[in-house]
Amino acid sequence: MKYVVLIYGNPESRAAWAGMSDEQRAAGLAHYQQLNDDLDASGERVVSERLAYPELTKQVRAGEGGVLTTDGPFAEAKEFLAGFYLLDCESLERATEIAGRVPEASFGVVEVRPVMGLR
Amino acid sequence: MIPDLLRSLTPQVVTALVRRYGDFDACEDAVQEALLAASQQWPSAMPDNPKGWLITTASRRRIEQLRSETARQRREAAVALAEPPDPAPVAVDDTLTLLLLCCHPSLSRPSQVALTLRAVGGLTTAEIARAFLVPEATIGQRISRAKRSLRGERFVASGSPDRVLEVLYLIFTEGHTASSGDAVNRVELTTEAIRLTRQLRASLPEDGEVTGLLALMLLTDARRPARVSPSGELVPLASQDRSLWNREFIAEGTALITGALSSSPVGPYQLQAAIAAVHDEAASTETTDWAQILTLYDLLRVVAPGPMVTVNRVVALAQVAGPEAGLAELAAAASDPALAAHHRVDAVRAHLLELSGDVAGARQAYLAAAERTLSVPEQGYLRSRAAALAEA
């Protein structure tokens, strides 16, 4: 079964990250690296990515007048997608167990969602 | 058919090599390479003794592997840990031992599935990855990790075959109802599961549950030609064109389950097969022996209780005692947390509300079920039921 783990940031977690020393940040990223290595070894990680901050977002709307692209949302956005994992694992229980190892889970902003196909 | 021949010979070649050399990990890799060589060379030059050719080629590959530098270091580490090779004769074909090893309790369920399909089923990593819609690297890692955790395991049949049955049934259901993704049937996986279960039954002909599982697969797969309409929509059992069902599979499955029930202690796979046989024998939903199905579900609830057994029993109960009786039972079942948000509960509720004449309630329940299922074809079916009620 495939599940997506959605990792959200918020102003508090962003401030916490900004306030960290280089060593603390390196430790945080090493945590993610370790999680990736473990999930690769078990064959449960299909892909995972860390996303740039919301200021670099482009919003796209397609309408009558063609495709319209605008900047945003901005940093004051309450919650923003900070990264994701696509897992292929045994069960929802296992997916939530993995999500619990994501460092952001201690800020309480990690979601697990089952994946559906298109057809 | 060369691919079929290769797949059917795989477990015999793997066990022959493991009996001779003892290291499952390296032997299994060597067999994969020999299978690949065979699929390239046999179309133009078929050997007189295909199994002998594979064993010889795989043995050579394994020796070459161990000559290479990195492999030698690996082997030195492995030899320090490994038990001496089993002195049993090379002629032994022990598919059961191989299946038990691939379904070892120390492995996660996805690893057991991948390793079984490759080492016993003879499928390539790429074929397994395609069947499960995941990248090849993911399956490759799963298999190599599984083999690493099995290092030092002795190649002897140990433990109950129950876990093998679970893995084979999982492979079958994955193919039968793509739980998520873009196809109702992945022909290969149901076919592979049936083939592997036949091999297991050849090793354990007296085991009623092994026979029950094979019967269940045949009796379920028999309906495959009628499960999907020409336009790709899911067709529920009640509306299927039963003339399309595979009579050969029904005859074989019925004979298997009849024999097993009369000669073995009853178990969950036999009961499920018996239920499937009652459905397959009936000319229509109306002429189905629902009382017998209900009795079988009552037994199943004792032998192997579970949320899906509870829900499926409700369907049979409603056929016997009316939709209101079914709805009352379903309301009680839905208090189980495992069922609270399950789309099957909504789908069955919708069906029973429709039978009882509550069109608005049925429509709502069909839509709720459609929003909760992960199967796209099933979602389409549930929405079409809701739409049909809106027009009524």
Short mmCIF file of N, CA and C in Angstrom, two decimals, chain A residues 1-3 37-47 86-91 94 113-119, chain B residues 108-111 132-135 137-139 141-142 145 148 174 179-183 370 373-377 379:
data_model
loop_
_atom_site.label_atom_id
_atom_site.label_comp_id
_atom_site.label_asym_id
_atom_site.label_seq_id
_atom_site.Cartn_x
_atom_site.Cartn_y
_atom_site.Cartn_z
N MET A 1 0.83 -1.20 0.00
CA MET A 1 0.00 0.00 0.00
C MET A 1 0.87 1.26 0.00
N LYS A 2 0.45 2.24 -0.81
CA LYS A 2 1.22 3.48 -0.86
C LYS A 2 0.55 4.57 0.00
N TYR A 3 1.41 5.29 0.71
CA TYR A 3 0.94 6.39 1.54
C TYR A 3 1.85 7.59 1.32
N ASP A 37 17.91 6.60 4.94
CA ASP A 37 18.76 5.41 4.80
C ASP A 37 18.01 4.17 5.30
N ASP A 38 17.34 4.32 6.43
CA ASP A 38 16.60 3.17 6.98
C ASP A 38 15.48 2.74 6.04
N LEU A 39 14.76 3.73 5.48
CA LEU A 39 13.63 3.40 4.61
C LEU A 39 14.11 2.85 3.27
N ASP A 40 15.29 3.26 2.83
CA ASP A 40 15.86 2.69 1.61
C ASP A 40 16.27 1.25 1.84
N ALA A 41 16.86 1.02 3.01
CA ALA A 41 17.29 -0.35 3.32
C ALA A 41 16.10 -1.29 3.39
N SER A 42 14.97 -0.79 3.88
CA SER A 42 13.80 -1.67 4.01
C SER A 42 12.96 -1.68 2.74
N GLY A 43 13.32 -0.83 1.77
CA GLY A 43 12.54 -0.80 0.53
C GLY A 43 11.17 -0.16 0.72
N GLU A 44 11.05 0.77 1.65
CA GLU A 44 9.74 1.41 1.89
C GLU A 44 9.66 2.84 1.36
N ARG A 45 10.82 3.45 1.01
CA ARG A 45 10.78 4.83 0.51
C ARG A 45 10.74 4.81 -1.01
N VAL A 46 9.66 5.32 -1.59
CA VAL A 46 9.63 5.46 -3.04
C VAL A 46 10.35 6.75 -3.42
N VAL A 47 10.00 7.84 -2.77
CA VAL A 47 10.69 9.11 -3.00
C VAL A 47 10.39 10.03 -1.82
N LEU A 86 6.82 9.66 -0.16
CA LEU A 86 5.91 8.67 -0.74
C LEU A 86 6.42 7.31 -0.28
N LEU A 87 5.62 6.62 0.51
CA LEU A 87 6.02 5.33 1.08
C LEU A 87 5.26 4.21 0.38
N ASP A 88 5.88 3.04 0.33
CA ASP A 88 5.16 1.84 -0.07
C ASP A 88 5.40 0.85 1.05
N CYS A 89 4.41 0.65 1.90
CA CYS A 89 4.65 -0.17 3.08
C CYS A 89 3.42 -1.02 3.39
N GLU A 90 3.56 -1.79 4.47
CA GLU A 90 2.62 -2.87 4.75
C GLU A 90 1.23 -2.37 5.09
N SER A 91 1.13 -1.30 5.87
CA SER A 91 -0.18 -0.93 6.41
C SER A 91 -0.16 0.53 6.83
N ARG A 94 1.96 0.98 9.88
CA ARG A 94 3.39 1.11 9.62
C ARG A 94 3.70 2.52 9.08
N ARG A 113 -1.59 10.16 4.39
CA ARG A 113 -2.78 9.98 3.53
C ARG A 113 -2.56 8.80 2.59
N PRO A 114 -3.58 7.94 2.43
CA PRO A 114 -3.47 6.86 1.44
C PRO A 114 -3.45 7.42 0.03
N VAL A 115 -2.80 6.71 -0.89
CA VAL A 115 -2.67 7.15 -2.27
C VAL A 115 -3.72 6.44 -3.13
N MET A 116 -4.28 7.17 -4.07
CA MET A 116 -5.20 6.58 -5.05
C MET A 116 -4.63 6.72 -6.44
N GLY A 117 -5.07 5.86 -7.36
CA GLY A 117 -4.66 5.99 -8.75
C GLY A 117 -5.58 6.94 -9.50
N LEU A 118 -5.41 7.01 -10.81
CA LEU A 118 -6.25 7.88 -11.63
C LEU A 118 -7.33 7.10 -12.34
N ARG A 119 -7.09 5.80 -12.56
CA ARG A 119 -8.07 5.05 -13.35
C ARG A 119 -8.57 3.84 -12.58
N SER B 108 9.36 -8.47 6.89
CA SER B 108 8.09 -7.74 6.80
C SER B 108 7.25 -8.35 5.68
N ARG B 109 5.95 -8.11 5.75
CA ARG B 109 5.05 -8.70 4.77
C ARG B 109 5.44 -8.32 3.31
N PRO B 110 5.70 -7.02 3.03
CA PRO B 110 6.09 -6.71 1.64
C PRO B 110 7.36 -7.43 1.19
N SER B 111 8.30 -7.65 2.14
CA SER B 111 9.53 -8.36 1.79
C SER B 111 9.24 -9.83 1.50
N PHE B 132 3.31 -4.26 -8.76
CA PHE B 132 2.93 -3.52 -7.56
C PHE B 132 3.02 -2.00 -7.75
N LEU B 133 3.33 -1.58 -8.98
CA LEU B 133 3.39 -0.15 -9.31
C LEU B 133 4.35 0.60 -8.41
N VAL B 134 5.52 0.04 -8.19
CA VAL B 134 6.56 0.76 -7.45
C VAL B 134 7.85 0.70 -8.26
N PRO B 135 8.81 1.61 -7.98
CA PRO B 135 10.06 1.58 -8.74
C PRO B 135 10.81 0.27 -8.53
N ALA B 137 13.92 -0.17 -8.11
CA ALA B 137 14.92 -0.08 -7.04
C ALA B 137 14.30 -0.41 -5.68
N THR B 138 13.04 -0.02 -5.49
CA THR B 138 12.37 -0.29 -4.21
C THR B 138 12.26 -1.79 -3.97
N ILE B 139 11.82 -2.53 -5.01
CA ILE B 139 11.68 -3.98 -4.88
C ILE B 139 13.06 -4.63 -4.73
N GLN B 141 15.73 -3.38 -3.39
CA GLN B 141 16.23 -3.19 -2.03
C GLN B 141 15.51 -4.11 -1.05
N ARG B 142 14.19 -4.26 -1.27
CA ARG B 142 13.41 -5.12 -0.40
C ARG B 142 13.95 -6.56 -0.44
N ARG B 145 17.60 -6.80 1.08
CA ARG B 145 17.56 -6.70 2.54
C ARG B 145 17.00 -7.97 3.16
N ARG B 148 19.57 -10.57 3.16
CA ARG B 148 20.59 -10.32 4.20
C ARG B 148 20.08 -10.78 5.56
N GLU B 174 -4.10 -8.91 -4.10
CA GLU B 174 -3.49 -7.72 -4.72
C GLU B 174 -3.80 -7.72 -6.21
N SER B 179 -5.87 -2.70 -4.85
CA SER B 179 -6.42 -1.94 -3.73
C SER B 179 -6.33 -0.45 -3.99
N SER B 180 -5.32 -0.03 -4.74
CA SER B 180 -5.31 1.34 -5.22
C SER B 180 -4.56 1.27 -6.53
N GLY B 181 -4.80 2.20 -7.40
CA GLY B 181 -4.12 2.14 -8.69
C GLY B 181 -5.11 2.07 -9.82
N ASP B 182 -4.65 1.64 -10.96
CA ASP B 182 -5.42 1.94 -12.15
C ASP B 182 -5.95 0.72 -12.87
N ALA B 183 -6.06 -0.42 -12.19
CA ALA B 183 -6.62 -1.57 -12.88
C ALA B 183 -7.38 -2.44 -11.89
N ALA B 370 -18.25 5.91 -1.78
CA ALA B 370 -17.40 6.30 -2.91
C ALA B 370 -16.27 7.21 -2.45
N THR B 373 -13.47 4.83 -0.53
CA THR B 373 -12.72 3.72 -1.12
C THR B 373 -11.44 4.24 -1.77
N LEU B 374 -10.41 3.36 -1.84
CA LEU B 374 -9.16 3.73 -2.52
C LEU B 374 -9.12 3.15 -3.92
N SER B 375 -10.14 2.37 -4.28
CA SER B 375 -10.13 1.74 -5.60
C SER B 375 -10.94 2.59 -6.57
N VAL B 376 -10.29 3.04 -7.64
CA VAL B 376 -10.96 3.92 -8.60
C VAL B 376 -12.14 3.22 -9.29
N PRO B 377 -11.99 1.96 -9.75
CA PRO B 377 -13.14 1.30 -10.37
C PRO B 377 -14.32 1.16 -9.41
N GLN B 379 -14.98 3.11 -6.91
CA GLN B 379 -15.54 4.44 -6.74
C GLN B 379 -16.53 4.74 -7.88
#
